[in-house]
PDB file of C-alpha atoms in Angstrom:
ATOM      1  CA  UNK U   1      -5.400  -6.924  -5.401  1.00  0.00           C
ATOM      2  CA  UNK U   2      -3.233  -5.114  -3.126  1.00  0.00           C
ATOM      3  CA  UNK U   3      -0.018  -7.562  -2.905  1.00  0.00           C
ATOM      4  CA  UNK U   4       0.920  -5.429   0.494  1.00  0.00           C
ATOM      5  CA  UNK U   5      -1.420  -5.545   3.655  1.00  0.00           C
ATOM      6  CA  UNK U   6      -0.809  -3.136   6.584  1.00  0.00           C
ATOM      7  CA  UNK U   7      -2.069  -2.694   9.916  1.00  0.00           C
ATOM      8  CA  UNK U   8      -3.594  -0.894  11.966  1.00  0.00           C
ATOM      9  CA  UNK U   9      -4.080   2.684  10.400  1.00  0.00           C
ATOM     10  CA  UNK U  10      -3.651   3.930  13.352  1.00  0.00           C
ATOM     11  CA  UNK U  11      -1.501   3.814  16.636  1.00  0.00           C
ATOM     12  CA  UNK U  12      -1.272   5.470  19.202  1.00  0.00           C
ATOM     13  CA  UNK U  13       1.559   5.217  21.758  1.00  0.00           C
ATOM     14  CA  UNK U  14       2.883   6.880  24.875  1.00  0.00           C
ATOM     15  CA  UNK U  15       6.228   8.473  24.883  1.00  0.00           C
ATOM     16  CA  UNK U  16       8.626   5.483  25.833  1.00  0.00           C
ATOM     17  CA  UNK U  17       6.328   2.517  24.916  1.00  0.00           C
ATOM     18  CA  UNK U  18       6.818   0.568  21.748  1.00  0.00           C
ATOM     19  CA  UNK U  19       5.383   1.040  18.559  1.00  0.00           C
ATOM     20  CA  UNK U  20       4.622  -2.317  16.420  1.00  0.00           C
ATOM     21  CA  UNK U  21       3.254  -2.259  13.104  1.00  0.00           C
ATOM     22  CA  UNK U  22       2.713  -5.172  10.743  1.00  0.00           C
ATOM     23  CA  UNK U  23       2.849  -6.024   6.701  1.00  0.00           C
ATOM     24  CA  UNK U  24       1.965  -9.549   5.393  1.00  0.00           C
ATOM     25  CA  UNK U  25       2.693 -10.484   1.463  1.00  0.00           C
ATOM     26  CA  UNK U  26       1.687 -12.660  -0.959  1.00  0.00           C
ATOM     27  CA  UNK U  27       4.244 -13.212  -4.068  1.00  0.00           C
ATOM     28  CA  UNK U  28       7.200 -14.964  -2.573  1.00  0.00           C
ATOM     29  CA  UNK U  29       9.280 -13.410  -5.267  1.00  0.00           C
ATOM     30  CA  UNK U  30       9.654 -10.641  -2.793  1.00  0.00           C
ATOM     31  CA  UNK U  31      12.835 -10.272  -1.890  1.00  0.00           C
ATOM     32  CA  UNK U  32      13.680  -6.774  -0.282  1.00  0.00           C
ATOM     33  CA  UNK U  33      11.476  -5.099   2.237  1.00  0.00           C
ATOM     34  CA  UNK U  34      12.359  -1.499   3.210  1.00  0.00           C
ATOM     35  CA  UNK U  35      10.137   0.619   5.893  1.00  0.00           C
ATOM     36  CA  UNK U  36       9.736   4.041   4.751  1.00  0.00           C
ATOM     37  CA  UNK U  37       8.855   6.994   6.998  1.00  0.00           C
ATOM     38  CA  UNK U  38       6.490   9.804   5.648  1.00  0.00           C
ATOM     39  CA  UNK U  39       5.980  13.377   7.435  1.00  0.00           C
ATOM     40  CA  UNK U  40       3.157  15.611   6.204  1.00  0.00           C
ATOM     41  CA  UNK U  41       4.101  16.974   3.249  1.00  0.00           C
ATOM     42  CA  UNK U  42       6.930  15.073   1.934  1.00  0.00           C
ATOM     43  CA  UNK U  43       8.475  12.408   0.240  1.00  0.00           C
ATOM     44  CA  UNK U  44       8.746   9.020   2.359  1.00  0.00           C
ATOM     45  CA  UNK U  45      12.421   8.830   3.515  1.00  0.00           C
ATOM     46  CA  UNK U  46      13.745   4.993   3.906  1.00  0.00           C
ATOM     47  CA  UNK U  47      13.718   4.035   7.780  1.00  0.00           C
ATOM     48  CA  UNK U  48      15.184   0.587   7.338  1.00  0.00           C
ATOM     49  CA  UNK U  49      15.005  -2.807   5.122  1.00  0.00           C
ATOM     50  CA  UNK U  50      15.889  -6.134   4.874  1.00  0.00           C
ATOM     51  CA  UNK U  51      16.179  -8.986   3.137  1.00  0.00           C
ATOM     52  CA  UNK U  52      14.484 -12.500   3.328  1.00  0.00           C
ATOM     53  CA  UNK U  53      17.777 -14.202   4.405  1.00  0.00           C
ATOM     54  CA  UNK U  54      17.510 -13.022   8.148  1.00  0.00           C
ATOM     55  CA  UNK U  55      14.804 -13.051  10.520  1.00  0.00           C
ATOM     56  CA  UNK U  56      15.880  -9.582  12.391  1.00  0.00           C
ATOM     57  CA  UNK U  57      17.600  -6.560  11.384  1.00  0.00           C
ATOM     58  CA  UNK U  58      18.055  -3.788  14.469  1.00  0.00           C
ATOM     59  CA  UNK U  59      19.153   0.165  13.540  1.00  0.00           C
ATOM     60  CA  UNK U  60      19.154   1.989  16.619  1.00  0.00           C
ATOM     61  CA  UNK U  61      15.643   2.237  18.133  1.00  0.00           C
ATOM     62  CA  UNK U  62      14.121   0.251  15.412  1.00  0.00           C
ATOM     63  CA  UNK U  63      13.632  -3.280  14.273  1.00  0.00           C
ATOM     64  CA  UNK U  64      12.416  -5.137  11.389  1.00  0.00           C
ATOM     65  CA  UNK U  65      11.106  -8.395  12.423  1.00  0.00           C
ATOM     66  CA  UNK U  66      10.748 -11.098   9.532  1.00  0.00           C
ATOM     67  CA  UNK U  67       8.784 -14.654   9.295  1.00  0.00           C
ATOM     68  CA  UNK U  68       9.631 -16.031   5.395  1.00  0.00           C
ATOM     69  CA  UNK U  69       7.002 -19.037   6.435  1.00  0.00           C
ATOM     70  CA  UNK U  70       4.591 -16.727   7.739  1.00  0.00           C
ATOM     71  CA  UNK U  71       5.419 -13.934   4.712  1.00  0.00           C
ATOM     72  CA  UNK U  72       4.760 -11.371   7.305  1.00  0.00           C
ATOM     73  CA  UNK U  73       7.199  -8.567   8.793  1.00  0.00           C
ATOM     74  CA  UNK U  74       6.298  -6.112  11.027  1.00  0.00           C
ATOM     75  CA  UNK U  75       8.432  -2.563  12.381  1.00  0.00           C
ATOM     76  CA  UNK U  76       9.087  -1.848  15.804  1.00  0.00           C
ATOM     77  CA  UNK U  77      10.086   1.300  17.442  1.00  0.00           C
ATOM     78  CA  UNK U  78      11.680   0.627  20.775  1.00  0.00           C
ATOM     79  CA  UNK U  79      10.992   4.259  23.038  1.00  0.00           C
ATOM     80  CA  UNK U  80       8.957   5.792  20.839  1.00  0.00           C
ATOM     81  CA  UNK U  81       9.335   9.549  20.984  1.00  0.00           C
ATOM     82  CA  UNK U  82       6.679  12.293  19.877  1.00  0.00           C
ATOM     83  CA  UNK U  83       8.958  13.344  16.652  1.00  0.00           C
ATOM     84  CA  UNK U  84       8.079   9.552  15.914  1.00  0.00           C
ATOM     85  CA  UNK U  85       4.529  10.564  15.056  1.00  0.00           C
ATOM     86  CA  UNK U  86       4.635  10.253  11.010  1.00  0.00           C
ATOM     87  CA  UNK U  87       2.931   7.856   8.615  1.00  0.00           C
ATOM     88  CA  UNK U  88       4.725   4.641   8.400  1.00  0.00           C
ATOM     89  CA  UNK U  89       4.789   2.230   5.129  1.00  0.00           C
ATOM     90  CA  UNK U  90       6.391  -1.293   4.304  1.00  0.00           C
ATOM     91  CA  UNK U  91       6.802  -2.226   1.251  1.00  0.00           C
ATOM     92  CA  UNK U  92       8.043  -5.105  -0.874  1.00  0.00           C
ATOM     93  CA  UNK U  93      10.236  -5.537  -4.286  1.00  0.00           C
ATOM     94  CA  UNK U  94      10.661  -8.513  -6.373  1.00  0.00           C
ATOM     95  CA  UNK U  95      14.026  -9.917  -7.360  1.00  0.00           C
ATOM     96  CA  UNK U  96      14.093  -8.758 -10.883  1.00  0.00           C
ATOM     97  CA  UNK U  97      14.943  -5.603 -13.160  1.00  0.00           C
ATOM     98  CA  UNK U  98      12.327  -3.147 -11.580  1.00  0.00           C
ATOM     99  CA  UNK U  99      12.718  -0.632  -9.370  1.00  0.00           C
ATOM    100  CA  UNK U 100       8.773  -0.902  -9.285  1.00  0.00           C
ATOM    101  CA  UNK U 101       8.151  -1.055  -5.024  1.00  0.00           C
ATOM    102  CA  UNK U 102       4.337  -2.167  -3.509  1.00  0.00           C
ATOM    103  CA  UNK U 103       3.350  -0.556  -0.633  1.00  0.00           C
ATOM    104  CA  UNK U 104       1.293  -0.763   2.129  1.00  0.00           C
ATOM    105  CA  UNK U 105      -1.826   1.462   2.986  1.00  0.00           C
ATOM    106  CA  UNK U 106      -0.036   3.653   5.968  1.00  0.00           C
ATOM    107  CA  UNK U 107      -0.159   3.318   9.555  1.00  0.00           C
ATOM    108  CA  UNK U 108      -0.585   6.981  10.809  1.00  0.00           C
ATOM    109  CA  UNK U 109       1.359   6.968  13.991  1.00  0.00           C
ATOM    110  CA  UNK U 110       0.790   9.528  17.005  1.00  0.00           C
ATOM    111  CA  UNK U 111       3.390   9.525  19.752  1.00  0.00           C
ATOM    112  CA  UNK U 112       1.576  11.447  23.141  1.00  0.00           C
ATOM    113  CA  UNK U 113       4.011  12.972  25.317  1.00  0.00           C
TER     114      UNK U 113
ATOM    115  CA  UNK Q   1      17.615  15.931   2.345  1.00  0.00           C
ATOM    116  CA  UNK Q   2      17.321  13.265  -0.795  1.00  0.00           C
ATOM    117  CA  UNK Q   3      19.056  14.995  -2.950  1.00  0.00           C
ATOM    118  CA  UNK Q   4      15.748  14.563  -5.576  1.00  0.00           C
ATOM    119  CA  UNK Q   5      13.885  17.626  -6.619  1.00  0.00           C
ATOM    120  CA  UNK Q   6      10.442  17.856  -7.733  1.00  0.00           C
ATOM    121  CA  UNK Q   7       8.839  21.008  -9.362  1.00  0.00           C
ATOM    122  CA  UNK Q   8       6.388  22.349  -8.868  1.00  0.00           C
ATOM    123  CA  UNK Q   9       5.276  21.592  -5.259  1.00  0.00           C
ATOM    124  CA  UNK Q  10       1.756  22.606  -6.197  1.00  0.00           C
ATOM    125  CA  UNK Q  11      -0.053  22.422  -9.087  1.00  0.00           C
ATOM    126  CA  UNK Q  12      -4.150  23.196  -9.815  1.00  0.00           C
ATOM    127  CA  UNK Q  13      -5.418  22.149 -13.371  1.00  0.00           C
ATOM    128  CA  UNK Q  14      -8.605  21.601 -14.634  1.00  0.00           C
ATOM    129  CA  UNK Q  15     -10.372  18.429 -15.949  1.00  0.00           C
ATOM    130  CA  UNK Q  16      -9.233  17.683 -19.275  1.00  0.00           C
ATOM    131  CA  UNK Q  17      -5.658  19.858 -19.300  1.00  0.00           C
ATOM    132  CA  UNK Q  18      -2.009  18.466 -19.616  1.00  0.00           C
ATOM    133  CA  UNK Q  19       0.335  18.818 -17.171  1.00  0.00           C
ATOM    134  CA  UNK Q  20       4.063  18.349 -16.672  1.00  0.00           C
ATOM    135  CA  UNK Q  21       5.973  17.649 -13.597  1.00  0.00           C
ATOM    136  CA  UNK Q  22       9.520  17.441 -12.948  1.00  0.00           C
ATOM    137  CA  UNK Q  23      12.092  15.609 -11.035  1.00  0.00           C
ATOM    138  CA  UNK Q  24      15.575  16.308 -10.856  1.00  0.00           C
ATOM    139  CA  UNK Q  25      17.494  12.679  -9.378  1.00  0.00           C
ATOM    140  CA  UNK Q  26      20.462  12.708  -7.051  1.00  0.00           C
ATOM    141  CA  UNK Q  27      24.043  13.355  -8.588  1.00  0.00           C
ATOM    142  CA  UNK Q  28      24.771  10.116 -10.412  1.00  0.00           C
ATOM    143  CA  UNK Q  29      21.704   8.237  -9.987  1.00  0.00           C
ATOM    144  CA  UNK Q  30      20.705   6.842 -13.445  1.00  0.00           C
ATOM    145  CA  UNK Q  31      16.861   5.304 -12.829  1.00  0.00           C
ATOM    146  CA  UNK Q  32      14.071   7.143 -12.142  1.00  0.00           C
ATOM    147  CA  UNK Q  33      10.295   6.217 -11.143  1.00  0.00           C
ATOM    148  CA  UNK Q  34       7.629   7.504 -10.537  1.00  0.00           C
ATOM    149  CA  UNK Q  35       4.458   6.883  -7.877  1.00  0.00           C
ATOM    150  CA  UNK Q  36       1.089   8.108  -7.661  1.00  0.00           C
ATOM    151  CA  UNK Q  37       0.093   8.711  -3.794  1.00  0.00           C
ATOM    152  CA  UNK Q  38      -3.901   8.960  -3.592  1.00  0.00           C
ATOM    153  CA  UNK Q  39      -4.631  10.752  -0.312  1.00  0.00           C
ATOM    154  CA  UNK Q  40      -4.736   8.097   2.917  1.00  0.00           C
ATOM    155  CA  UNK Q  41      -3.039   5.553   0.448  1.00  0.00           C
ATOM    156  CA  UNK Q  42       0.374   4.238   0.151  1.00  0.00           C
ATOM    157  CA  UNK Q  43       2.375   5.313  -3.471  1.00  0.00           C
ATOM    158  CA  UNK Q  44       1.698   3.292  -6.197  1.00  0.00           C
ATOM    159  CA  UNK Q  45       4.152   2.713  -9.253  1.00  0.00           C
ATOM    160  CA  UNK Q  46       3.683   4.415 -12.567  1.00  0.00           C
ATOM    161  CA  UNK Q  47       6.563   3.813 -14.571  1.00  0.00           C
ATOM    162  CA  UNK Q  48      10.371   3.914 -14.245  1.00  0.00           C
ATOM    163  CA  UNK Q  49      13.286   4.700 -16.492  1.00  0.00           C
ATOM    164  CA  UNK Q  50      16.599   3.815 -17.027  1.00  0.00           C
ATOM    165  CA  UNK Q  51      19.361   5.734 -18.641  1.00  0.00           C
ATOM    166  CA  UNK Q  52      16.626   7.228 -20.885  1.00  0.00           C
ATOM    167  CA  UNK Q  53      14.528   4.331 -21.815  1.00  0.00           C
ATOM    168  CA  UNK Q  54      10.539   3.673 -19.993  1.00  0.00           C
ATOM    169  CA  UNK Q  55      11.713   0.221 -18.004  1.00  0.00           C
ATOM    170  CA  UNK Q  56       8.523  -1.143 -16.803  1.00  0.00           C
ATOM    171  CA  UNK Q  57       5.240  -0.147 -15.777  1.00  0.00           C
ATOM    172  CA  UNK Q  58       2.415   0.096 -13.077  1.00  0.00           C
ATOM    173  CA  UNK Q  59      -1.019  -0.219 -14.206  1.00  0.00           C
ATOM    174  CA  UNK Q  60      -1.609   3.467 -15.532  1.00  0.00           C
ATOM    175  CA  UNK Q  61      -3.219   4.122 -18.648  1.00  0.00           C
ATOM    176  CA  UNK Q  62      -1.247   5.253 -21.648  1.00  0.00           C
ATOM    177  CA  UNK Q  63      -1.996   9.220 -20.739  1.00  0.00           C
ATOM    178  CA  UNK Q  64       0.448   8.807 -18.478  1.00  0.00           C
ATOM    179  CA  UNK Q  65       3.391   9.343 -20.215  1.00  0.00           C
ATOM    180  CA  UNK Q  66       7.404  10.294 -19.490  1.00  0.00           C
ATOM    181  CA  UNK Q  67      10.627  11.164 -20.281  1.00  0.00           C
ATOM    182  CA  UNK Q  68      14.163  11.169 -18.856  1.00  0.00           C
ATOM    183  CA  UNK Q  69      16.639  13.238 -19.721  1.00  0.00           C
ATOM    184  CA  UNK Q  70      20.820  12.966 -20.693  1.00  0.00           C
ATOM    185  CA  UNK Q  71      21.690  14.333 -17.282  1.00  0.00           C
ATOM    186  CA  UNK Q  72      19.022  11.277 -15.862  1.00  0.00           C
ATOM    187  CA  UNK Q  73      16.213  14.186 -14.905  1.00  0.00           C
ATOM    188  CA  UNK Q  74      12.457  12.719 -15.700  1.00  0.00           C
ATOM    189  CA  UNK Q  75       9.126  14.375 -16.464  1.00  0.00           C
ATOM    190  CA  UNK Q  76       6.345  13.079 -16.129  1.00  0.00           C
ATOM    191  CA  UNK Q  77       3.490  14.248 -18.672  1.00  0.00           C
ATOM    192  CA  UNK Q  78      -0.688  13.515 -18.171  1.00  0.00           C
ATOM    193  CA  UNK Q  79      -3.074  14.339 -20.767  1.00  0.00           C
ATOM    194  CA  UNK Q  80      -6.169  14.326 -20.298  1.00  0.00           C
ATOM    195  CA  UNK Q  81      -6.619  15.211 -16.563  1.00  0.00           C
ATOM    196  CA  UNK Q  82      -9.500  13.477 -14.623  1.00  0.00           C
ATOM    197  CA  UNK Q  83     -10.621  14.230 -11.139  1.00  0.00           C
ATOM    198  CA  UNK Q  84      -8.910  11.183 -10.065  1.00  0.00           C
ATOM    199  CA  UNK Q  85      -5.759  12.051 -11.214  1.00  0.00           C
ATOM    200  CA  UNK Q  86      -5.669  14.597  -7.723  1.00  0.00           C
ATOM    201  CA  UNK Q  87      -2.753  13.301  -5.744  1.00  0.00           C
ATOM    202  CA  UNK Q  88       1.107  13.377  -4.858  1.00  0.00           C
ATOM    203  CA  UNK Q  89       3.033  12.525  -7.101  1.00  0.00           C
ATOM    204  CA  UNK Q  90       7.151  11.113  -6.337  1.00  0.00           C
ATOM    205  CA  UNK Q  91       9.490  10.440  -7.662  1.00  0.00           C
ATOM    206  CA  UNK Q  92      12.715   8.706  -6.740  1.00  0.00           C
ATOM    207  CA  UNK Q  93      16.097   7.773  -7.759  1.00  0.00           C
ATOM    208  CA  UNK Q  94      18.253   5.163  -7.659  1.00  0.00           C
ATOM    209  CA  UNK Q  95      21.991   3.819  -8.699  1.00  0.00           C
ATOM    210  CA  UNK Q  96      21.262   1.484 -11.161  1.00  0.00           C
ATOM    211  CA  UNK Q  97      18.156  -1.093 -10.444  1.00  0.00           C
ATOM    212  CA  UNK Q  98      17.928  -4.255  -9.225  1.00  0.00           C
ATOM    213  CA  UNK Q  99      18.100  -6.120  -5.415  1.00  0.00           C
ATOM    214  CA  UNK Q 100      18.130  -4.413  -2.566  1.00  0.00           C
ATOM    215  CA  UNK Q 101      19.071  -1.013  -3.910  1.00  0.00           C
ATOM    216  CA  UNK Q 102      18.025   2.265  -2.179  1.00  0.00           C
ATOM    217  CA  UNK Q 103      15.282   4.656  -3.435  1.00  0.00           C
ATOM    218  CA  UNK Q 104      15.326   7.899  -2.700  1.00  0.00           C
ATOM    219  CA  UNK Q 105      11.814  10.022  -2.824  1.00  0.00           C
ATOM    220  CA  UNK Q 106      11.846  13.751  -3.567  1.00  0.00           C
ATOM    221  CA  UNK Q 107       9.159  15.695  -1.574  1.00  0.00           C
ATOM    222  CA  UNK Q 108       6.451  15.464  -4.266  1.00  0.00           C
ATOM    223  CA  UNK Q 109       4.215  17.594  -6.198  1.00  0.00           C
ATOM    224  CA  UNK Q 110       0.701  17.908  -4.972  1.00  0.00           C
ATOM    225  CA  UNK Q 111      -1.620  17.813  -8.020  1.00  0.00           C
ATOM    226  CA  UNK Q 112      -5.434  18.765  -7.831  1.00  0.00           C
ATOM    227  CA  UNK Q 113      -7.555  18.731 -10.612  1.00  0.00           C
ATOM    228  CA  UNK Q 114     -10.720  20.629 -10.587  1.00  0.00           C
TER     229      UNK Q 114
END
């Protein structure tokens, strides 16, 4: 049972637009959900995260977006740019001893310029 | 750059072999996990340690097996290679465990078995 769902797979976005993707959870032990950022060929690099306790957490050009009631949280990239185009995954860790993450499937993102 | 090392990058074995993989973790990061990556699919947990001891575990069978080292560098050991066992494999590293804390991937080591 995958205790992460992601979507879409894919997205495709013009150069300036916005790029949303979304993750919805089950266990509502979660209590820490990072974005990670994945370029062909290596490691996923953390993007941003945050915790259940706020609703909105903005780093520059992106923004976590987070509904406890709804247990969904979705990523948005505000002017998406074509060195944006990587494979994006949320993920979700429980409030306990683990360092033990669940991921999402991937949304493979293209930015066209 | 993460500061975590993996060796090799890329690694061909045949069905039924052993292999070894390594990670070396960022300068005083003391936990170590590591993920299985299937292609198209987001990582999924193996195991992780903590200052030398296996600290929980993914749903992998036992041939997947590891070790971390003094100095906090892991290996990760699989006997009895199956075609399924082709993926990425990461690992990351982390101060300590627990909420919130940062993970931070190496760049993998792509494993195909033939």
């Amino acid at each position: 049972q995958q205790q992460v769902k992601q979507s879409p797979q894919s997205l495709i976005v013009q150069k300036g637009g916005i790029s949303i993707i979304n993750c919805a959870y089950e266990n509502t032990a979660f209590d820490y959900f990072p974005w990670y950022q994945q370029f062909p060929g290596k490691g996923p690099a953390l993007l941003i995260a945050i915790r259940p306790d706020v609703s909105e957490k903005k780093e520059g050009r992106f923004t976590i977006s987070f509904n406890k009631s709804a247990k969904q949280f979705s990523l948005h990239i505000m002017d998406s740019q074509p060195g944006d185009s990587a494979t994006y995954f949320c993920a979700a860790k429980t409030v306990d001893n683990f360092n033990k993450f669940y991921f999402g499937s991937g949304t493979k993102l293209n930015v066209k310029p | 750059e993460t500061g975590v090392t993996q060796s090799p990058t890329h690694l061909i074995k045949t069905r039924g072999q052993q292999v070894t993989l390594r990670c070396s973790s960022q300068s005083g990061h003391n936990t170590v996990s590591w993920y299985q990556q299937a292609l198209g699919q987001g990582p999924q947990f193996i195991f992780q340690y903590y200052r030398e001891e296996e600290n929980g575990r993914g749903n992998f069978p036992p041939r997947f097996s590891g070790l971390q080292f003094p100095n906090y560098s892991s290996e990760l050991n699989v006997n009895a290679l199956e075609l399924d066992d082709s993926a990425l494999y990461l690992c990351a590293s982390s101060l300590d465990m627990g909420q919130g804390i940062e993970a931070f991937f190496g760049q993998g080591t792509r494993l195909t078995v033939v």
